[in-house]
CSV table of C-alpha atoms and ligand atoms in Angstrom, one decimal:
chain,number,residue,atom,x,y,z
A,104,MET,CA,81.6,73.6,108.7
A,105,SER,CA,80.6,76.3,111.4
A,106,THR,CA,81.2,79.9,111.0
A,107,THR,CA,81.5,82.3,113.9
A,108,HIS,CA,81.6,86.1,114.2
A,109,GLU,CA,82.1,88.5,117.0
A,110,ARG,CA,82.7,92.2,117.4
A,111,ILE,CA,85.8,93.1,119.4
A,112,GLN,CA,87.7,96.2,120.4
A,113,LEU,CA,91.3,96.6,119.5
A,114,GLY,CA,92.6,99.9,121.1
A,115,ASP,CA,90.4,102.6,119.7
A,116,LEU,CA,89.0,100.4,117.0
A,117,ALA,CA,85.8,98.4,116.7
A,118,CYS,CA,86.7,95.2,114.8
A,119,TRP,CA,85.0,92.1,113.5
A,120,ARG,CA,86.5,88.6,113.9
A,121,ILE,CA,85.1,85.9,111.6
A,122,ARG,CA,86.2,82.2,111.8
A,123,HIS,CA,85.1,79.7,109.1
A,124,SER,CA,86.6,76.2,108.6
A,125,GLY,CA,89.7,77.0,110.5
A,126,ALA,CA,90.4,80.3,108.7
A,127,GLU,CA,90.2,83.5,110.5
A,128,LEU,CA,89.6,87.2,109.4
A,129,LEU,CA,89.8,90.4,111.3
A,130,VAL,CA,88.4,93.7,109.9
A,131,SER,CA,88.2,97.2,111.5
A,132,GLU,CA,85.2,99.3,111.0
A,133,GLN,CA,87.6,102.1,110.7
A,134,GLY,CA,88.4,102.1,106.9
A,135,ALA,CA,86.7,98.7,106.5
A,136,GLN,CA,90.3,97.5,106.7
A,137,ILE,CA,91.2,93.9,106.7
A,138,LEU,CA,93.8,93.7,109.3
A,139,ARG,CA,94.4,89.9,109.4
A,140,HIS,CA,93.7,86.8,107.3
A,141,GLN,CA,94.9,83.5,108.6
A,142,PRO,CA,94.2,80.5,106.2
A,143,ALA,CA,93.1,77.2,107.7
A,144,SER,CA,96.7,76.0,107.2
A,145,GLY,CA,100.0,77.6,106.5
A,146,GLU,CA,101.3,81.0,106.9
A,147,ALA,CA,99.2,84.1,107.0
A,148,LEU,CA,98.3,85.5,103.6
A,149,ILE,CA,98.2,89.1,104.8
A,150,TRP,CA,101.0,91.0,106.5
A,151,LEU,CA,100.3,93.2,109.6
A,152,SER,CA,103.0,95.3,111.2
A,153,ASP,CA,104.2,94.1,114.7
A,154,GLU,CA,104.2,97.9,115.5
A,155,ALA,CA,100.6,98.3,114.3
A,156,ALA,CA,98.7,101.0,116.2
A,157,TYR,CA,94.9,100.7,116.6
A,158,ALA,CA,94.3,104.5,116.8
A,159,ALA,CA,91.2,106.5,115.8
A,160,GLY,CA,91.8,108.6,112.6
A,161,LYS,CA,95.0,106.7,111.6
A,162,SER,CA,95.2,103.8,109.2
A,163,VAL,CA,96.8,100.7,110.6
A,164,ARG,CA,100.0,99.6,108.9
A,165,GLY,CA,99.4,96.4,107.0
A,166,GLY,CA,96.3,94.5,106.0
A,167,VAL,CA,94.2,96.0,103.1
A,168,PRO,CA,93.7,99.7,103.4
A,169,VAL,CA,91.2,101.2,100.9
A,170,CYS,CA,92.6,104.0,98.8
A,171,TRP,CA,89.7,106.2,97.6
A,172,PRO,CA,88.6,108.5,96.0
A,173,TRP,CA,92.1,108.9,94.9
A,174,PHE,CA,95.4,106.7,95.1
A,175,GLY,CA,98.6,108.1,96.5
A,176,ASP,CA,99.5,111.8,96.1
A,177,LEU,CA,96.5,113.8,94.8
A,178,GLN,CA,98.9,115.9,92.8
A,179,ARG,CA,100.1,112.9,90.9
A,180,ASN,CA,96.5,112.2,89.8
A,181,PRO,CA,94.8,113.3,86.6
A,182,GLU,CA,93.5,116.9,86.7
A,183,ALA,CA,89.8,115.9,86.9
A,184,ILE,CA,90.6,114.0,90.1
A,185,ARG,CA,92.8,116.7,91.5
A,186,ASN,CA,89.9,119.2,91.0
A,187,THR,CA,87.6,117.1,93.2
A,188,TYR,CA,89.2,118.2,96.4
A,189,THR,CA,88.8,121.9,97.4
A,190,ARG,CA,92.0,122.0,99.7
A,191,PRO,CA,94.6,120.2,97.4
A,192,ALA,CA,97.6,121.6,99.4
A,193,ASP,CA,96.7,119.5,102.3
A,194,ALA,CA,95.2,116.5,100.6
A,195,PRO,CA,95.9,113.2,102.6
A,196,ALA,CA,97.7,110.5,100.8
A,197,HIS,CA,95.5,107.7,99.5
A,198,GLY,CA,92.3,109.6,99.7
A,199,LEU,CA,89.7,110.1,102.4
A,200,VAL,CA,88.2,106.8,103.7
A,201,ARG,CA,91.0,104.6,105.1
A,202,ASP,CA,90.9,106.5,108.5
A,203,ARG,CA,87.1,107.0,108.6
A,204,ASP,CA,84.5,104.8,110.2
A,205,TRP,CA,82.4,102.8,107.8
A,206,GLN,CA,79.1,101.2,108.5
A,207,LEU,CA,78.7,97.4,108.7
A,208,ILE,CA,75.6,96.9,106.5
A,209,GLY,CA,75.7,93.1,106.1
A,210,LEU,CA,77.0,89.9,107.7
A,211,ASP,CA,75.9,86.8,105.9
A,212,THR,CA,77.2,83.4,107.2
A,213,ARG,CA,76.7,80.2,105.2
A,214,GLU,CA,78.1,76.8,104.8
A,215,ASP,CA,80.7,78.0,102.2
A,216,GLY,CA,81.9,81.0,104.3
A,217,ALA,CA,80.9,84.4,105.6
A,218,THR,CA,80.4,87.7,103.9
A,219,LEU,CA,80.8,91.1,105.6
A,220,SER,CA,79.6,94.3,103.8
A,221,PHE,CA,80.7,97.7,104.8
A,222,ALA,CA,79.6,101.0,103.4
A,223,PHE,CA,80.8,104.6,103.4
A,224,ASP,CA,78.1,107.1,102.3
A,225,THR,CA,78.8,110.8,101.9
A,226,ALA,CA,75.1,111.4,102.7
A,227,ALA,CA,75.6,110.1,106.1
A,228,GLN,CA,79.2,111.3,106.5
A,229,PRO,CA,79.7,114.4,104.3
A,230,ILE,CA,83.3,115.5,103.5
A,231,ALA,CA,83.1,119.3,103.1
A,232,GLU,CA,86.4,119.4,101.0
A,233,TRP,CA,85.1,116.6,98.6
A,234,PRO,CA,81.5,117.8,97.7
A,235,PHE,CA,80.1,114.6,96.0
A,236,ALA,CA,77.2,112.3,96.6
A,237,ALA,CA,78.6,108.8,96.5
A,238,GLU,CA,78.5,105.5,98.2
A,239,LEU,CA,81.4,103.1,98.6
A,240,GLN,CA,80.8,99.5,99.5
A,241,LEU,CA,83.3,96.8,100.3
A,242,ASP,CA,82.1,93.2,100.4
A,243,ILE,CA,84.6,90.8,102.0
A,244,HIS,CA,84.0,87.0,101.6
A,245,LEU,CA,85.9,84.6,103.8
A,246,GLY,CA,85.8,81.1,102.4
A,247,GLU,CA,88.2,78.8,100.5
A,248,ARG,CA,89.5,82.0,99.2
A,249,LEU,CA,89.4,85.7,100.3
A,250,ALA,CA,87.3,87.8,97.9
A,251,LEU,CA,87.1,91.4,97.9
A,252,SER,CA,84.6,93.6,96.0
A,253,LEU,CA,84.9,97.4,96.0
A,254,THR,CA,81.9,99.1,94.5
A,255,THR,CA,81.5,102.9,94.0
A,256,ARG,CA,78.0,104.4,93.2
A,257,ASN,CA,77.8,107.9,91.9
A,258,LEU,CA,74.6,109.2,93.6
A,259,GLY,CA,75.0,112.8,92.4
A,260,ASP,CA,74.1,114.7,89.3
A,261,HIS,CA,77.6,115.4,88.2
A,262,GLU,CA,80.4,113.1,86.7
A,263,LEU,CA,82.5,111.5,89.5
A,264,PRO,CA,86.3,111.2,88.8
A,265,ILE,CA,88.1,108.8,91.0
A,266,SER,CA,91.3,106.7,91.3
A,267,GLN,CA,91.4,103.8,93.8
A,268,ALA,CA,93.4,100.8,95.1
A,269,LEU,CA,93.1,98.0,97.4
A,270,HIS,CA,96.4,98.5,99.1
A,271,THR,CA,97.1,94.9,100.0
A,272,TYR,CA,100.1,94.0,102.2
A,273,PHE,CA,101.2,90.3,101.6
A,274,ALA,CA,103.2,88.2,104.0
A,275,VAL,CA,106.3,86.7,102.4
A,276,SER,CA,109.1,84.8,103.7
A,277,ASP,CA,111.9,87.1,102.5
A,278,ILE,CA,111.4,89.7,99.8
A,279,ARG,CA,114.8,89.0,98.4
A,280,GLN,CA,113.7,85.4,97.6
A,281,VAL,CA,110.3,85.9,96.0
A,282,ARG,CA,109.2,86.9,92.6
A,283,ILE,CA,106.0,88.1,90.9
A,284,GLU,CA,104.7,86.3,87.8
A,285,GLY,CA,102.3,87.8,85.3
A,286,LEU,CA,103.7,91.2,84.8
A,287,GLU,CA,106.2,90.2,82.2
A,288,GLY,CA,106.2,92.7,79.3
A,289,CYS,CA,104.0,95.2,81.1
A,290,SER,CA,105.1,98.8,81.1
A,291,TYR,CA,105.3,100.6,84.4
A,292,VAL,CA,105.9,104.0,86.0
A,293,ASP,CA,108.9,104.0,88.2
A,294,THR,CA,108.0,106.5,90.9
A,295,LEU,CA,111.7,106.3,92.1
A,296,GLN,CA,113.1,107.2,88.8
A,297,ASP,CA,111.3,110.5,88.2
A,298,TRP,CA,108.1,108.6,87.1
A,299,LYS,CA,109.6,107.4,83.8
A,300,ASN,CA,108.1,104.7,81.9
A,301,VAL,CA,109.9,101.3,81.9
A,302,ARG,CA,109.3,97.9,80.4
A,303,GLN,CA,109.2,94.8,82.7
A,304,ASN,CA,111.6,92.1,81.5
A,305,GLY,CA,110.8,88.7,83.0
A,306,ALA,CA,109.4,88.2,86.5
A,307,VAL,CA,109.6,91.0,89.1
A,308,THR,CA,112.2,90.4,91.5
A,309,PHE,CA,113.6,92.6,94.4
A,310,SER,CA,117.0,94.0,95.2
A,311,GLY,CA,116.1,97.4,96.7
A,312,GLU,CA,113.4,100.0,97.2
A,313,THR,CA,110.5,99.3,94.7
A,314,ASP,CA,107.6,101.6,94.0
A,315,ARG,CA,106.1,101.0,90.6
A,316,ILE,CA,102.7,101.5,88.9
A,317,TYR,CA,102.2,98.8,86.3
A,318,LEU,CA,99.7,99.5,83.5
A,319,ASP,CA,97.4,97.2,81.3
A,320,THR,CA,97.9,94.5,83.9
A,321,PRO,CA,96.4,91.0,83.4
A,322,PRO,CA,93.7,89.5,85.5
A,323,GLN,CA,95.9,87.0,87.2
A,324,LEU,CA,99.1,87.7,89.1
A,325,THR,CA,101.1,85.3,91.3
A,326,ILE,CA,103.6,85.7,94.1
A,327,VAL,CA,106.1,82.7,94.1
A,328,ASP,CA,107.6,82.1,97.6
A,329,PRO,CA,110.2,79.3,97.4
A,330,THR,CA,111.2,79.5,101.1
A,331,TRP,CA,107.6,79.2,102.3
A,332,LYS,CA,107.0,76.7,99.4
A,333,ARG,CA,103.8,78.4,98.2
A,334,ARG,CA,102.3,80.6,95.5
A,335,ILE,CA,99.8,83.4,96.3
A,336,PHE,CA,97.2,83.7,93.5
A,337,MET,CA,95.5,87.1,92.9
A,338,ARG,CA,92.7,87.1,90.3
A,339,SER,CA,91.1,90.5,89.6
A,340,GLN,CA,88.2,92.0,87.6
A,341,GLY,CA,87.8,95.8,86.9
A,342,SER,CA,91.4,96.7,87.6
A,343,GLY,CA,93.9,97.5,84.8
A,344,SER,CA,96.7,98.8,86.9
A,345,ALA,CA,98.7,97.5,89.9
A,346,VAL,CA,101.1,99.1,92.3
A,347,VAL,CA,104.2,97.0,93.5
A,348,TRP,CA,105.8,98.3,96.6
A,349,ASN,CA,108.5,97.4,99.0
A,350,PRO,CA,110.2,100.1,101.0
A,351,TRP,CA,113.5,98.3,101.5
A,352,ILE,CA,116.0,99.4,104.3
A,353,ASP,CA,116.2,103.1,104.2
A,354,LYS,CA,112.5,104.0,103.8
A,355,ALA,CA,111.5,101.3,106.3
A,356,LYS,CA,113.3,103.5,108.9
A,357,ARG,CA,111.0,106.5,108.0
A,358,LEU,CA,107.7,104.6,107.9
A,359,SER,CA,105.2,104.9,110.9
A,360,GLN,CA,104.2,101.6,112.6
A,361,PHE,CA,107.0,99.9,110.8
A,362,ALA,CA,110.0,98.1,112.5
A,363,ASP,CA,113.4,98.7,110.7
A,364,ASP,CA,113.6,95.1,109.5
A,365,ALA,CA,110.0,94.6,108.5
A,366,TRP,CA,110.7,95.3,104.8
A,367,GLN,CA,112.0,91.7,104.6
A,368,GLY,CA,108.7,90.0,105.3
A,369,MET,CA,106.2,92.1,103.3
A,370,LEU,CA,105.2,92.9,99.7
A,371,CYS,CA,102.5,95.3,98.5
A,372,ILE,CA,100.6,94.4,95.4
A,373,GLU,CA,97.7,96.8,95.0
A,374,HIS,CA,95.0,96.3,92.5
A,375,ALA,CA,94.1,99.6,91.3
A,376,ASN,CA,92.3,102.1,88.8
A,377,VAL,CA,95.0,104.7,88.6
A,378,LEU,CA,96.6,107.1,85.9
A,379,ASP,CA,95.3,106.1,82.5
A,380,ASP,CA,93.1,103.4,84.3
A,381,ALA,CA,91.4,106.1,86.5
A,382,LEU,CA,87.7,106.3,86.3
A,383,ILE,CA,85.0,108.8,85.6
A,384,LEU,CA,81.5,107.6,86.8
A,385,ALA,CA,78.4,109.2,85.1
A,386,PRO,CA,75.6,110.2,87.4
A,387,GLY,CA,73.8,107.1,88.6
A,388,ALA,CA,76.6,104.7,87.5
A,389,GLU,CA,78.5,102.3,89.6
A,390,TYR,CA,81.9,100.6,89.2
A,391,ARG,CA,83.2,97.4,90.8
A,392,LEU,CA,86.8,96.2,91.4
A,393,ASP,CA,87.1,92.5,92.4
A,394,VAL,CA,90.1,90.7,93.9
A,395,MET,CA,90.2,87.1,94.9
A,396,LEU,CA,93.3,85.9,96.8
A,397,TRP,CA,94.4,82.3,97.9
A,398,ALA,CA,97.6,80.4,98.4
A,399,GLN,CA,98.6,77.0,97.2
A,400,PRO,CA,101.7,74.8,98.0
A,401,LEU,CA,104.4,75.0,95.4
B,623,TA6,O1,101.4,102.2,97.4
B,623,TA6,C1,102.8,102.6,97.6
B,623,TA6,C2,102.8,103.9,98.3
B,623,TA6,O2,102.3,104.9,97.7
B,623,TA6,C3,104.3,104.1,98.7
B,623,TA6,O3,104.8,105.2,98.1
B,623,TA6,C4,104.1,104.4,100.3
B,623,TA6,O4,103.9,105.8,100.4
B,623,TA6,C5,103.0,103.5,100.6
B,623,TA6,O5,102.1,103.7,99.6
B,623,TA6,C6,102.4,103.6,102.0
B,623,TA6,O6,101.8,104.9,102.2
B,623,TA6,P1,101.2,105.3,103.6
B,623,TA6,O7,100.6,106.6,103.4
B,623,TA6,O8,100.3,104.2,104.1
B,623,TA6,O9,102.4,105.2,104.5
């Protein structure tokens, strides 16, 4: 089957649109952020806000933002990670690369699909407040499934402490109808209950704002969506933690690029290396986080 690719402009953002066997992928060079993934048939896999703004220096709401070299609030990270940034008082949420331009370093189209490779290299784009020599690479494969590989290389002479996440926004029919399977029995940090530890009983269902960091997570998770009669499968390697987030009604009203009712149709499941699963890369070491996503009818 044919694969096509083109570079297009969306507002301030240069983006790449890839088509393969009826599926379509849209990625911005800013943040190497997947904005849209439309399978060959059925509903979109990835959610993108109807109020998305394509502005330079601002992460687009939806898709798959890359959180690196820390996840979330820097102050909630392990001390070694907190100490990597020289201006902790104004550290941006979710790290330093989701709103910076990455370089397209590879575009490989074959019969089984297309692979886009983006890189962010502190040698080419130094960050004064984060004085480390590192390269981050995101490989995105569009084929039967959507496969992401996020690789960090420590190019410096010192240890490199990081936390990270692929902050994936999934499209769902109605958050009140779906459940997540695979997290049964896992412990999680409930960031809405003063970060206390809780144990997950049964499948994860939703009846209010949810913002949890699951630990010791398995390599396979599933979103079951009875209304759209599908399962979304997530298979990961190199991630032992996952963030589950839905803002629900009140927080939705406070979010940028987010319609008041948008909470109903989205669910974030973010494969991560955070908290006890955070990383310290030795000089010269590299670390890879892989996630594969696909949908199947129920
Ligand atoms: O991953 C969950 C979370 O940390 C939520 O607490 C919420 O802040 C979300 O990320 C979105 O963050 P953003 O900075 O993109 O608005």
